[in-house]
Backbone as a chain_set.jsonl record, in Angstrom:
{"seq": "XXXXXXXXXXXXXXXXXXXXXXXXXXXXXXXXXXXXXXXXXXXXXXXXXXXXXXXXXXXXXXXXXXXXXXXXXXXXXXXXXXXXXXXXXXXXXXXXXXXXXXXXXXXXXXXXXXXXXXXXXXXXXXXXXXXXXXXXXXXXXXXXXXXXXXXXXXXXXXXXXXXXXXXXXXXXXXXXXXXXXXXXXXXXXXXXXXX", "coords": {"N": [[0.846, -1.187, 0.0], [0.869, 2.3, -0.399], [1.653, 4.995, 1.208], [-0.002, 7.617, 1.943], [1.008, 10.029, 1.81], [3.086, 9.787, -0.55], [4.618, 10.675, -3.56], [4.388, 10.483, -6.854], [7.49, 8.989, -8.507], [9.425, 10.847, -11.01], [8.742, 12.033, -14.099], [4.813, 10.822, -15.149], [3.441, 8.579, -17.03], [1.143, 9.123, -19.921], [-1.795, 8.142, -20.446], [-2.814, 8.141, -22.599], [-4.139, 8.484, -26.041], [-2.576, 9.954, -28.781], [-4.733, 11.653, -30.016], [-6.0, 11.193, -27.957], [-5.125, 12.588, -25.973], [-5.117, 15.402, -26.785], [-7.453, 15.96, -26.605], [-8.101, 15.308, -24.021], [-6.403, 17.615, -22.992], [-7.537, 19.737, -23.439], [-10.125, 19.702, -22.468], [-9.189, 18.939, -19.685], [-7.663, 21.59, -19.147], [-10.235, 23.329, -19.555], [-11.166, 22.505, -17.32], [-9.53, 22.998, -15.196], [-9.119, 25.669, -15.094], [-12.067, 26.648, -13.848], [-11.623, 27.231, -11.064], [-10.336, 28.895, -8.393], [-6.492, 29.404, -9.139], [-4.658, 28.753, -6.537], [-6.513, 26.511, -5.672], [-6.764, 24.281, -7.375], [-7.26, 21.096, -7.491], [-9.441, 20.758, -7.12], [-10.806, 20.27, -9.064], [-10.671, 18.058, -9.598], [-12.59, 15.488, -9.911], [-13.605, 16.19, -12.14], [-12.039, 15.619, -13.731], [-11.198, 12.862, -14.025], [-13.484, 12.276, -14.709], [-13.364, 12.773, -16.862], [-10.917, 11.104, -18.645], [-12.207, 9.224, -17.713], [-14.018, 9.023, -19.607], [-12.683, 9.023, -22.212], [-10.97, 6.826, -21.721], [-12.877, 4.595, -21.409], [-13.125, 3.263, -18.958], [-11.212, 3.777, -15.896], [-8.149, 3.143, -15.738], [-5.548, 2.188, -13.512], [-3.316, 3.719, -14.432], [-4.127, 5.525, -15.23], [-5.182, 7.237, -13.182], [-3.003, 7.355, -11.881], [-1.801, 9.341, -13.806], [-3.549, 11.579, -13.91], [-3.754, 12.277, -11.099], [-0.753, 13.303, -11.062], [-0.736, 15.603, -13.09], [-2.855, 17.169, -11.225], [-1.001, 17.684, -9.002], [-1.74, 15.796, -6.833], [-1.635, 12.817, -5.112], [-0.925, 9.731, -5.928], [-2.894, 7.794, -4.292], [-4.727, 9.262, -3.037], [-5.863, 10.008, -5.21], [-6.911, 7.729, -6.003], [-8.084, 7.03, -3.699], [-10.501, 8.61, -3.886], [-11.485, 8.004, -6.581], [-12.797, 5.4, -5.915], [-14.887, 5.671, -3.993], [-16.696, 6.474, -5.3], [-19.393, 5.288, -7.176], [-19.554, 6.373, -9.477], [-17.171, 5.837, -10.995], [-15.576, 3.652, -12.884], [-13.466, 0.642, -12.376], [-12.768, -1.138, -13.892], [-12.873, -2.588, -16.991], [-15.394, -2.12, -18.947], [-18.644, -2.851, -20.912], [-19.71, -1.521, -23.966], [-21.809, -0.612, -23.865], [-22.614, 0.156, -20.758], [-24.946, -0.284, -18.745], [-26.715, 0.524, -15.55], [-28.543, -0.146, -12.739], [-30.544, 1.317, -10.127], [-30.254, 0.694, -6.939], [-31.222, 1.508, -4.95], [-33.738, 2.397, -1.749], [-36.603, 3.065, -2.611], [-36.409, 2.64, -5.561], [-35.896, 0.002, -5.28], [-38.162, -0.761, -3.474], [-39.605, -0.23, -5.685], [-39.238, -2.155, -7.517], [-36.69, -2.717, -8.133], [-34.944, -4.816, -8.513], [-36.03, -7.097, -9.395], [-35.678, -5.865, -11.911], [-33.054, -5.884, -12.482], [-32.23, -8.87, -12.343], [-34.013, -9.354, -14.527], [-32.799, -7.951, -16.568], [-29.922, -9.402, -16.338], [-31.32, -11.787, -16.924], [-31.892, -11.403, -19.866], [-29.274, -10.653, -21.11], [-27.778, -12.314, -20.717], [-25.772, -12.019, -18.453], [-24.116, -11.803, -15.387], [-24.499, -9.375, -12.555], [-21.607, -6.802, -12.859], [-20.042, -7.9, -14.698], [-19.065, -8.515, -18.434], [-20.755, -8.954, -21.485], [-20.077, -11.524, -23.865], [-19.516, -10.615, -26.359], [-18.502, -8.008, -25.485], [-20.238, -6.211, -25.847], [-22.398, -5.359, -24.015], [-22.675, -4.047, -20.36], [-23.3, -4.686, -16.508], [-24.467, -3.379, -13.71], [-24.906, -2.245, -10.487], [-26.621, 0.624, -8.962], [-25.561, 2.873, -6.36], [-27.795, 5.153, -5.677], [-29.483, 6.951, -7.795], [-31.047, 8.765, -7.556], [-33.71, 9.379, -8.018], [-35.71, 8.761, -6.419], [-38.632, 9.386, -6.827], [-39.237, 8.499, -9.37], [-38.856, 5.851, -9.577], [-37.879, 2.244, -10.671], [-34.856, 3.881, -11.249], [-32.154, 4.08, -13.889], [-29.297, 4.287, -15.571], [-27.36, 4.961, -18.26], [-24.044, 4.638, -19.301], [-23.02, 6.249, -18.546], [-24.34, 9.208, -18.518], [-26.811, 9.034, -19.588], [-30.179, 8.487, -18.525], [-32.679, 7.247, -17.292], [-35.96, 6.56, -16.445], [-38.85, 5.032, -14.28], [-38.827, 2.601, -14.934], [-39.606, -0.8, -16.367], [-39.539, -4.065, -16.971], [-40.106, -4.417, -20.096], [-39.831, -1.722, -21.083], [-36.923, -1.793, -20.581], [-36.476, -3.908, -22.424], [-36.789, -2.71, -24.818], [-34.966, -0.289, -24.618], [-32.478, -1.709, -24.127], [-32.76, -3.407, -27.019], [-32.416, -0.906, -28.924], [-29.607, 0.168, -27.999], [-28.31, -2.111, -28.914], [-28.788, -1.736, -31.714], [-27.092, 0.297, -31.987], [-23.758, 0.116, -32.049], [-21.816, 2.002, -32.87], [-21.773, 3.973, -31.23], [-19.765, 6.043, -29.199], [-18.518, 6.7, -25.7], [-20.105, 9.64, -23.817], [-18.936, 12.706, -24.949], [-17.229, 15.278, -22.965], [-19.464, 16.109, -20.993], [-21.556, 19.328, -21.02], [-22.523, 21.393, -19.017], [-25.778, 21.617, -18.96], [-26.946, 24.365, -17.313], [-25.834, 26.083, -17.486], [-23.812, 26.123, -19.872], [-21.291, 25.763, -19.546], [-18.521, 23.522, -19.195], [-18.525, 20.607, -17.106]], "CA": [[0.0, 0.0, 0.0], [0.991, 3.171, -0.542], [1.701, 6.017, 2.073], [-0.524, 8.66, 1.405], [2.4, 11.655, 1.411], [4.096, 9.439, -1.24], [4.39, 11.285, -4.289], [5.502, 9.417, -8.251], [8.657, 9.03, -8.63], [9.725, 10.428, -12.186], [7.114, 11.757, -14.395], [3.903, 9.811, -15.074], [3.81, 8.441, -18.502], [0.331, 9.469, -20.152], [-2.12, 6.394, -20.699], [-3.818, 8.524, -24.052], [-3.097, 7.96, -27.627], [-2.162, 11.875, -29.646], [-5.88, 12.216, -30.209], [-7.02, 11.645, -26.815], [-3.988, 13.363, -25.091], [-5.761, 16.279, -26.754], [-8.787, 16.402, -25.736], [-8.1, 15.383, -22.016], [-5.538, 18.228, -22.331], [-8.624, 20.604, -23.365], [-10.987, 19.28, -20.906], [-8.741, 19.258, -18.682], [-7.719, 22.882, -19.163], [-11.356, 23.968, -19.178], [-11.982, 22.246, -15.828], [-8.751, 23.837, -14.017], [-10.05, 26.834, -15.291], [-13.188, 27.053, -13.264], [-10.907, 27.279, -9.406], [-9.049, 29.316, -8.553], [-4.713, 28.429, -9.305], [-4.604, 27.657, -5.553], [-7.476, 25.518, -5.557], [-7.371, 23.57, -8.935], [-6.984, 20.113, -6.794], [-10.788, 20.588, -7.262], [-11.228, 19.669, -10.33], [-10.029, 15.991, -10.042], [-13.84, 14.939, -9.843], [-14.372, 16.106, -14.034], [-10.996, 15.144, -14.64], [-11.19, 11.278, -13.908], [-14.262, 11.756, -15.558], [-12.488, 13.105, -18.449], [-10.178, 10.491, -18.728], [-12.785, 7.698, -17.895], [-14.552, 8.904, -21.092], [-11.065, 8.946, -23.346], [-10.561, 4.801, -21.905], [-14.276, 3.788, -21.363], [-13.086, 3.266, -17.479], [-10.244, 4.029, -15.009], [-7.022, 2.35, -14.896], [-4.703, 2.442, -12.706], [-2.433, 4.632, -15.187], [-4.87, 6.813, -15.899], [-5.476, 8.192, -12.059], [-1.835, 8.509, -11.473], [-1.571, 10.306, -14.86], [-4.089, 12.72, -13.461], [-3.028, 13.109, -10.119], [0.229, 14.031, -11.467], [-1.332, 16.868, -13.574], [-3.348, 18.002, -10.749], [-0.306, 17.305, -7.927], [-2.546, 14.781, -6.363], [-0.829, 11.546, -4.62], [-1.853, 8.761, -6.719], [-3.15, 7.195, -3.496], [-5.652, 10.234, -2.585], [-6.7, 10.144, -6.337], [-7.503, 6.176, -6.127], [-9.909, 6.996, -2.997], [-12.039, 9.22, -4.487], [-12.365, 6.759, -7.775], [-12.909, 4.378, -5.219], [-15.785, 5.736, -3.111], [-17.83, 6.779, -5.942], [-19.324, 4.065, -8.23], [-19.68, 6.69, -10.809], [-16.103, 5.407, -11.859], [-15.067, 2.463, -13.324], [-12.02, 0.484, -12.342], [-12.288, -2.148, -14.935], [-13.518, -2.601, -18.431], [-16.616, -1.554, -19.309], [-19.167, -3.037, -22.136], [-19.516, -0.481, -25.023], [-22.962, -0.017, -23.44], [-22.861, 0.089, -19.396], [-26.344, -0.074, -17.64], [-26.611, 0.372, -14.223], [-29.677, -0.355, -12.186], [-30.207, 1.948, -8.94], [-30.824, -0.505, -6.044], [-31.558, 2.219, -3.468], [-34.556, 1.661, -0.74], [-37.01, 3.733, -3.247], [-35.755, 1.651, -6.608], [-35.738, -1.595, -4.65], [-39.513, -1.09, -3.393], [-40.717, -0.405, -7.274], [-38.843, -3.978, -8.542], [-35.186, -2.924, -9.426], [-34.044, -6.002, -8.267], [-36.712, -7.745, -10.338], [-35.311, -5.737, -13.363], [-31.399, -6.287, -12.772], [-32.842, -10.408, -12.632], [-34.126, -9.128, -15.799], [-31.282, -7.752, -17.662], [-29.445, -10.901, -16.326], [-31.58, -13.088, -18.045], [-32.148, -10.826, -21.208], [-27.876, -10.138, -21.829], [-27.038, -13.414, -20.25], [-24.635, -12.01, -17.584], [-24.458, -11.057, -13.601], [-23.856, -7.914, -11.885], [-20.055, -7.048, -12.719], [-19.974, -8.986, -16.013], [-19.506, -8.217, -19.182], [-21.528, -9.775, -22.509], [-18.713, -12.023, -24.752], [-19.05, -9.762, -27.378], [-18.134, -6.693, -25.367], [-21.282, -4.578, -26.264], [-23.004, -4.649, -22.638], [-22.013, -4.821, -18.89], [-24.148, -4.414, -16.226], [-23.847, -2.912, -12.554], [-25.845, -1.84, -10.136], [-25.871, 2.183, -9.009], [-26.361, 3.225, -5.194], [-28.882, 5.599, -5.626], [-29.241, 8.003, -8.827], [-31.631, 9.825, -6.872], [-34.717, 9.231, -8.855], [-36.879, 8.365, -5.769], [-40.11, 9.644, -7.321], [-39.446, 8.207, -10.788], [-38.256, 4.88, -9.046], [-36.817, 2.32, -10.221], [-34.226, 4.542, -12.233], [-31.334, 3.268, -14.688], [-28.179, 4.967, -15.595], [-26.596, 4.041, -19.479], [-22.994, 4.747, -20.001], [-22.835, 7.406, -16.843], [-24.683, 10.199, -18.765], [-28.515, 8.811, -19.924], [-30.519, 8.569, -17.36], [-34.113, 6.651, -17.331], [-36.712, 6.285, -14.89], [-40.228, 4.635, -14.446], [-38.284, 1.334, -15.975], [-40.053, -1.673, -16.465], [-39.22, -5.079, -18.0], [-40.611, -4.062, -21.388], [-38.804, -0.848, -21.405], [-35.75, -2.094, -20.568], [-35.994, -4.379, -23.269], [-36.591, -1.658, -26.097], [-33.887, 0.176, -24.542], [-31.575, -3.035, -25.411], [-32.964, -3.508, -28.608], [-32.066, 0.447, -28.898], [-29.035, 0.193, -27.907], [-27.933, -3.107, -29.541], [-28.608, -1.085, -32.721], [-26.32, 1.709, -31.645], [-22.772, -0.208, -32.139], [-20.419, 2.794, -33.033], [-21.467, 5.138, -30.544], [-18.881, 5.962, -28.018], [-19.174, 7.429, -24.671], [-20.241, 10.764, -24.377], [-17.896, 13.943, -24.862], [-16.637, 15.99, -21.711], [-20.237, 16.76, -20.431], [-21.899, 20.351, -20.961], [-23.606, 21.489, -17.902], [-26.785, 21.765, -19.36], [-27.419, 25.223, -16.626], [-24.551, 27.268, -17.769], [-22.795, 25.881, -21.353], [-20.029, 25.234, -19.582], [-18.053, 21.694, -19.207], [-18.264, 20.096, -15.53]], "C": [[0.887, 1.245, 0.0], [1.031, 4.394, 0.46], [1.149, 7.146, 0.929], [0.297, 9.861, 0.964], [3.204, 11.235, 0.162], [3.355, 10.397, -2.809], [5.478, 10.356, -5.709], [6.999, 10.091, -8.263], [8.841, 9.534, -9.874], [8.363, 11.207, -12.456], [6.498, 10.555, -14.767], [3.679, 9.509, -16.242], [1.914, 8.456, -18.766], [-0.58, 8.106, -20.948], [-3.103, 6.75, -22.06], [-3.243, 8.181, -25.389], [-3.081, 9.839, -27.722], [-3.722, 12.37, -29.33], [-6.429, 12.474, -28.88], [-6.317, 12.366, -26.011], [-4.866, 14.674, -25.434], [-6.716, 16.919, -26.588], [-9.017, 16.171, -25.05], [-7.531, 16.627, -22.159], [-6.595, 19.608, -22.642], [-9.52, 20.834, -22.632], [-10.591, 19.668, -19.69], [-8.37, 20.968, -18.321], [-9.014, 23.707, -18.674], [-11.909, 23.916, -17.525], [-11.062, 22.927, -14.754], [-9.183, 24.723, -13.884], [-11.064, 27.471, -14.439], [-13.192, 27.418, -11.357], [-9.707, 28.051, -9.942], [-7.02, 28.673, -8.415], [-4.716, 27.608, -7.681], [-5.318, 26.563, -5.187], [-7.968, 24.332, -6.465], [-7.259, 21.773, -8.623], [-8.636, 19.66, -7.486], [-11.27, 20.276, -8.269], [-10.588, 18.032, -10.86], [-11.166, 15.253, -10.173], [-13.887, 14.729, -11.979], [-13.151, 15.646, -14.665], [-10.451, 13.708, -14.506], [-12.71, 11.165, -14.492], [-14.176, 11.566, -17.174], [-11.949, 11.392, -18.805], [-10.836, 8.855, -18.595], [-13.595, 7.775, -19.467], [-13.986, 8.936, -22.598], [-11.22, 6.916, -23.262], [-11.668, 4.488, -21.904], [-13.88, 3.154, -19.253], [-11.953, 4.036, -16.91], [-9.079, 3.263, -14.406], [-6.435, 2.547, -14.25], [-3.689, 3.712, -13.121], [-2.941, 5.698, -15.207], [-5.008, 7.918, -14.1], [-4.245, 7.978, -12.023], [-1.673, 9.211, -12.445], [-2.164, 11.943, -14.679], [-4.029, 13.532, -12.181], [-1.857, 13.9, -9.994], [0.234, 15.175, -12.043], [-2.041, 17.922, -12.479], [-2.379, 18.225, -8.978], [-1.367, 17.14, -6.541], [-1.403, 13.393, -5.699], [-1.727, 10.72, -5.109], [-3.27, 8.127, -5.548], [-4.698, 8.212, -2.815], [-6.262, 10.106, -4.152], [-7.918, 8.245, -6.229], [-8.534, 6.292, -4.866], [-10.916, 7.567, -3.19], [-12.309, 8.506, -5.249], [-12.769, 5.849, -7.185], [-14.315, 4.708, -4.577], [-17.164, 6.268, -4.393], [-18.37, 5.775, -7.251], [-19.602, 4.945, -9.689], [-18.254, 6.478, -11.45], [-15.926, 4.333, -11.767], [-13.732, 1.877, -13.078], [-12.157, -0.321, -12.571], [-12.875, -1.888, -16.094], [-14.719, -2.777, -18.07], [-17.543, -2.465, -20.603], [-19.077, -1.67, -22.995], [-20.653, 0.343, -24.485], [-23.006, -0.542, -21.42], [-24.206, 0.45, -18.502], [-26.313, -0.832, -16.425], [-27.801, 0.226, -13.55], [-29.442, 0.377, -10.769], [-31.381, 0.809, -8.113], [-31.208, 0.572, -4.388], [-33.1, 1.78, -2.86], [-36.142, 2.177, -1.821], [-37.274, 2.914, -4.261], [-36.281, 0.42, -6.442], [-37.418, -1.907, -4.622], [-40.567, -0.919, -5.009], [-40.357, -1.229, -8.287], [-37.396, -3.831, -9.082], [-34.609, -3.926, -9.113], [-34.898, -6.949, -9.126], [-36.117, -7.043, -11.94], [-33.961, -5.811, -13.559], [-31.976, -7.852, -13.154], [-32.969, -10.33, -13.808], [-33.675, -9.158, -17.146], [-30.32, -8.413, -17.252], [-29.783, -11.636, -17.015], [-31.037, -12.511, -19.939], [-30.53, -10.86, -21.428], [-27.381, -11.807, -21.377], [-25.569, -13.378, -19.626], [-25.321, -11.487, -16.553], [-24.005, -10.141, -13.968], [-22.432, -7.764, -12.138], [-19.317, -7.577, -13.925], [-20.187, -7.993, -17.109], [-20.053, -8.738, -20.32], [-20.304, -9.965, -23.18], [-18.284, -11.057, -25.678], [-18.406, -8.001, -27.183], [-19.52, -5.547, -25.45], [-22.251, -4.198, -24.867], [-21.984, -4.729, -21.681], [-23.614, -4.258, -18.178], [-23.664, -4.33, -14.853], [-25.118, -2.3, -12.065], [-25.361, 0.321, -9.422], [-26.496, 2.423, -7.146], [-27.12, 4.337, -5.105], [-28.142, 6.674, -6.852], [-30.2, 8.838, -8.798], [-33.03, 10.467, -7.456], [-35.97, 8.965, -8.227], [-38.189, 8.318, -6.515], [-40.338, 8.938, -8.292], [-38.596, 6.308, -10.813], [-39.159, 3.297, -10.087], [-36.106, 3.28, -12.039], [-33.108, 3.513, -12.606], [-30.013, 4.497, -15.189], [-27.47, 4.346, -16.769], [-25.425, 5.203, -19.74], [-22.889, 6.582, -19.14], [-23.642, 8.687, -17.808], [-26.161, 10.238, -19.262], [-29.065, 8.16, -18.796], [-32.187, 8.28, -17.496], [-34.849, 6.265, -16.263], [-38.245, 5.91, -15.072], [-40.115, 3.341, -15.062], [-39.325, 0.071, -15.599], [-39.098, -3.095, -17.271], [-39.546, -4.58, -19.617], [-39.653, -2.97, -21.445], [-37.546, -0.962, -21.663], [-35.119, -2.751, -21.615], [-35.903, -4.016, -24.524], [-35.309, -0.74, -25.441], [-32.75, -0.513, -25.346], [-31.187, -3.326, -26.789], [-31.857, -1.959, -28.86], [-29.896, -0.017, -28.831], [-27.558, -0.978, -29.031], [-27.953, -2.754, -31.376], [-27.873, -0.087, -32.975], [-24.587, 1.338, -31.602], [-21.439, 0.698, -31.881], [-20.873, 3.87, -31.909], [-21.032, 5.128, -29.256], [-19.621, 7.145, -26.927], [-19.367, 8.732, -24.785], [-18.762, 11.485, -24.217], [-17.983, 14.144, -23.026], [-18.093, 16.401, -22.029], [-20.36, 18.415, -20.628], [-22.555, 20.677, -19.678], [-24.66, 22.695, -18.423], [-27.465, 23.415, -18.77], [-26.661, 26.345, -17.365], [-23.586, 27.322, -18.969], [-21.86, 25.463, -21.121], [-19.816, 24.158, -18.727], [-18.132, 21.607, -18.115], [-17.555, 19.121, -15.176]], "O": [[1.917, 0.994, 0.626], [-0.094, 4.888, 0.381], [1.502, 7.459, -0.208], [0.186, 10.489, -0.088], [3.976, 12.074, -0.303], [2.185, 10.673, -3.071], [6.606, 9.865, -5.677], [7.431, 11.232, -8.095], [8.371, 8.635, -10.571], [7.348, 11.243, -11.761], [7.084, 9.473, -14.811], [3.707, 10.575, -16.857], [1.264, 7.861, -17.906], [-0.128, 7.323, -21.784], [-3.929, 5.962, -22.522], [-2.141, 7.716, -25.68], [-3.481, 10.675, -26.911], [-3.954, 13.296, -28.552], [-7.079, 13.464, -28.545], [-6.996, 12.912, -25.141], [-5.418, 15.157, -24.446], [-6.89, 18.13, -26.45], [-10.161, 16.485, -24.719], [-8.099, 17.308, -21.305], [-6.334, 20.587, -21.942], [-9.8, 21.927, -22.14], [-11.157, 20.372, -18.853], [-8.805, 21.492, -17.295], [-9.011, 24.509, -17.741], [-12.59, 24.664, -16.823], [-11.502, 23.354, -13.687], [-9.723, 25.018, -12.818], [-11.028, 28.688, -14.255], [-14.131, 27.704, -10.614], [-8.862, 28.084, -10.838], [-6.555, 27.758, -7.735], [-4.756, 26.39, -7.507], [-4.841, 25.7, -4.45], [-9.006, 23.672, -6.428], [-7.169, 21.108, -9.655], [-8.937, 18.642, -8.11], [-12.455, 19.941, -8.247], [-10.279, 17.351, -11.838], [-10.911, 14.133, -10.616], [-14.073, 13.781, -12.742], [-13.089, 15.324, -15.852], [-9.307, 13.446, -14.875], [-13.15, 10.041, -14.737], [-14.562, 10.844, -18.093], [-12.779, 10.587, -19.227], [-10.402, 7.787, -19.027], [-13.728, 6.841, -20.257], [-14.547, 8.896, -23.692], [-11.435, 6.074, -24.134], [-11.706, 3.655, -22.809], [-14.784, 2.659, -18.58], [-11.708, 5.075, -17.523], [-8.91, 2.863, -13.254], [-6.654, 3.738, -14.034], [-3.329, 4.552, -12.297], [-2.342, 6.774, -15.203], [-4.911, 9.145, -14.061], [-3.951, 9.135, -12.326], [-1.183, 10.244, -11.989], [-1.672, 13.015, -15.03], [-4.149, 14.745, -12.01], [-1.715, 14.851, -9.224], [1.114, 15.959, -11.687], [-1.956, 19.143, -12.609], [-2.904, 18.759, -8.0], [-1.669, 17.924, -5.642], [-0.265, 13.35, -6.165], [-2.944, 10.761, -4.927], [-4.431, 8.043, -5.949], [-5.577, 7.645, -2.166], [-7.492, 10.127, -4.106], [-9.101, 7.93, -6.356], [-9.645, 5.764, -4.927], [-12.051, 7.255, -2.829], [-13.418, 8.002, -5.07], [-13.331, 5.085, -7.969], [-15.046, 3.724, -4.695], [-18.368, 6.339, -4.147], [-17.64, 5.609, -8.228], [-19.815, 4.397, -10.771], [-18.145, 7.003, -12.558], [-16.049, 3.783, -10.672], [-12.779, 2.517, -13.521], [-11.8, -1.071, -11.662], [-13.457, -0.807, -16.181], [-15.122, -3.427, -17.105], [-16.715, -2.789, -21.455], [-18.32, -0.785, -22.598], [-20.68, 1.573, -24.522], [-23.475, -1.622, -21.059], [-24.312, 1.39, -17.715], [-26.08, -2.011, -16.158], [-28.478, 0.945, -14.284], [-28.372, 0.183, -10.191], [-32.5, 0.354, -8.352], [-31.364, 0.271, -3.204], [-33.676, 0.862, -3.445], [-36.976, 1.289, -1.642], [-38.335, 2.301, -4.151], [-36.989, -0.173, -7.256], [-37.99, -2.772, -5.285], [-41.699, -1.304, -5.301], [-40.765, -1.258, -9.448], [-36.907, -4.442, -10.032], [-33.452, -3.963, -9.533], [-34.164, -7.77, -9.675], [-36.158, -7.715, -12.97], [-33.55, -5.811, -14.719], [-32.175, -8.032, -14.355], [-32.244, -11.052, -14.493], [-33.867, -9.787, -18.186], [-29.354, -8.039, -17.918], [-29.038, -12.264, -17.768], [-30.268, -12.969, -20.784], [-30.504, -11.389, -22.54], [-26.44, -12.285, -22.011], [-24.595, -14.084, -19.886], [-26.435, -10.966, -16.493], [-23.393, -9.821, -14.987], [-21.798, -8.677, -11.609], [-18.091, -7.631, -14.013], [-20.962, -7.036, -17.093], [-19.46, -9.804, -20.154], [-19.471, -9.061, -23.256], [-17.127, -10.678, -25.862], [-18.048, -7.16, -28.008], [-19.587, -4.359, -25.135], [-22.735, -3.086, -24.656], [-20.855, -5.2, -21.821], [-24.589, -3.743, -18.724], [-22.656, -4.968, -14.549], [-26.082, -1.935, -12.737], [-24.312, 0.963, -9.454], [-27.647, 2.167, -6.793], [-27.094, 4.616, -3.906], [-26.983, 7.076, -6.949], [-30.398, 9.628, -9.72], [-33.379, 11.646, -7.4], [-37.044, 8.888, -8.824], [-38.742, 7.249, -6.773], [-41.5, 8.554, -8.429], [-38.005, 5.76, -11.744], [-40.371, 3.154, -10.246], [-36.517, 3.327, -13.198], [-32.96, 2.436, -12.027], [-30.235, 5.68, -14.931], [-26.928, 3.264, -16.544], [-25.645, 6.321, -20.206], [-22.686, 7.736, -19.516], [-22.926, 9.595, -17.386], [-26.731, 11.325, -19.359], [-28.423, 7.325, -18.159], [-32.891, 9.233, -17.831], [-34.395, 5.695, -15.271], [-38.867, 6.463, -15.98], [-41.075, 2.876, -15.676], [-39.81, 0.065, -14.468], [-38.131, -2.938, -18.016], [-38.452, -4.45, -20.167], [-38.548, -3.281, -21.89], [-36.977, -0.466, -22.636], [-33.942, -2.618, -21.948], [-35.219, -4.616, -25.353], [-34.509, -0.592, -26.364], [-32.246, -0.278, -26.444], [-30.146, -3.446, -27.436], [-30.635, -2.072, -28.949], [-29.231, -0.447, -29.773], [-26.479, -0.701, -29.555], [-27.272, -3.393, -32.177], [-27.905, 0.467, -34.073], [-23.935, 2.26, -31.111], [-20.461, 0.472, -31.169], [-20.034, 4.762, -31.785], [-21.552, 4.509, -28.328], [-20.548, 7.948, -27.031], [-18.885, 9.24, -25.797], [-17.775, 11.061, -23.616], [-18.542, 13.467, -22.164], [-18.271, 16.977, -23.103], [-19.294, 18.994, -20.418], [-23.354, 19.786, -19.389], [-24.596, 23.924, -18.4], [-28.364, 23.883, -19.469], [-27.155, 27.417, -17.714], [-22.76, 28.218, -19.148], [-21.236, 24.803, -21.951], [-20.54, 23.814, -17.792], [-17.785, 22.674, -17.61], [-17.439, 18.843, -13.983]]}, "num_chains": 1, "name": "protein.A"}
C-alpha cells in the first residue's frame, strides 16, 4: 500500500493515444479553469471523468496520470475513484447499464429488473456480454426516488419509471447503436459550460 504523502517518482507516462492526449488536455484545461490556481486540486472529480470517457473506465495509469497533472498523490486520487461508483475500475461493455438498487428503486422492482437484464444479456452484476457490447452494474442511488426504479446508461442517460418491457426496447435500442462511443466531456446543461 501506498503512504498517502508518497508522491511518483519520475514523471507519469500518459495512458492517451495523440488524439485523446488532446482532448483530455482541453478538458482538462477547461476544468482547471473554473478554481481558482490555488485551488485547482478541485477539479479531479471532471478530470477522472475526463479520462474515464477517453478509456471507457479508469485504470490504474490513468489516475496517477491525473493526479500528477493536478499534484494529487496517486493514493488520494484512487480513494475518491474508489468511493464513488460513478467510476469504473475495470472494463466496461460499449454499453454500461446500471440499475439503482436504493430503498425507493428496490420497493418499485429494481431487483426484479437487474434479474431481468441478467436473463435478457445473459450475464451477472459485474460482467460483461462475450461480445463486449453490454455490462451491467448496479448504481447506489441516482436519486430518482419519485421516478423509481431509475437506470443509468454509459454514466450520462438517465431513465426512470423502468419496467421489464422498457428495458428491453432500450436493449434492442441500444444493440442497434454499435459505433457510438461514450459521451464527450459533459456540458452542464445550466450554464454551457463543461463540468
Amino acid at each position: 500500500m501506498i503512504p498517502l504523502n508518497t508522491k511518483p517518482k519520475g514523471p507519469v507516462p500518459s495512458p492517451f493515444s495523440a488524439a485523446q492526449q488532446a482532448t483530455f488536455d482541453a478538458g482538462f484545461t477547461k476544468a482547471v479553469a473554473k478554481y481558482p490556481p490555488e485551488r485547482s486540486r478541485a477539479a479531479l472529480l471532471p478530470a477522472l471523468h475526463l479520462a474515464q470517457d477517453l478509456l471507457g473506465w479508469l485504470p490504474e495509469a490513468a489516475m496517477a496520470y491525473v493526479g500528477s497533472r493536478l499534484d494529487i498523490p496517486p493514493a488520494r486520487v484512487r480513494e475518491v475513484a474508489t468511493f464513488y461508483t460513478m467510476y469504473k475500475l475495470k472494463p466496461q461493455g460499449r454499453h454500461h447499464i446500471e440499475v439503482c438498487n436504493s430503498v425507493s428503486c428496490w420497493a418499485m422492482g429494481s431487483e426484479d429488473l437487474i434479474k431481468h437484464c441478467e436473463s435478457k444479456l445473459g450475464i451477472h452484476k459485474g460482467e460483461i456480454t462475450a461480445d463486449g457490447h453490454f455490462s451491467l452494474g448496479e448504481a447506489a442511488c441516482l436519486a430518482g426516488c419519485g421516478y423509481a426504479p431509475a437506470v443509468l446508461i454509459n454514466n450520462y442517460r438517465y431513465a426512470e419509471h423502468m419496467t421489464a418491457e422498457k428495458m428491453d426496447k432500450l436493449i434492442e435500442e441500444l444493440k442497434s447503436a454499435p459505433g457510438n462511443k461514450m459521451a464527450d466531456f459533459p456540458e452542464n446543461k445550466d450554464t454551457g459550460r463543461a463540468h
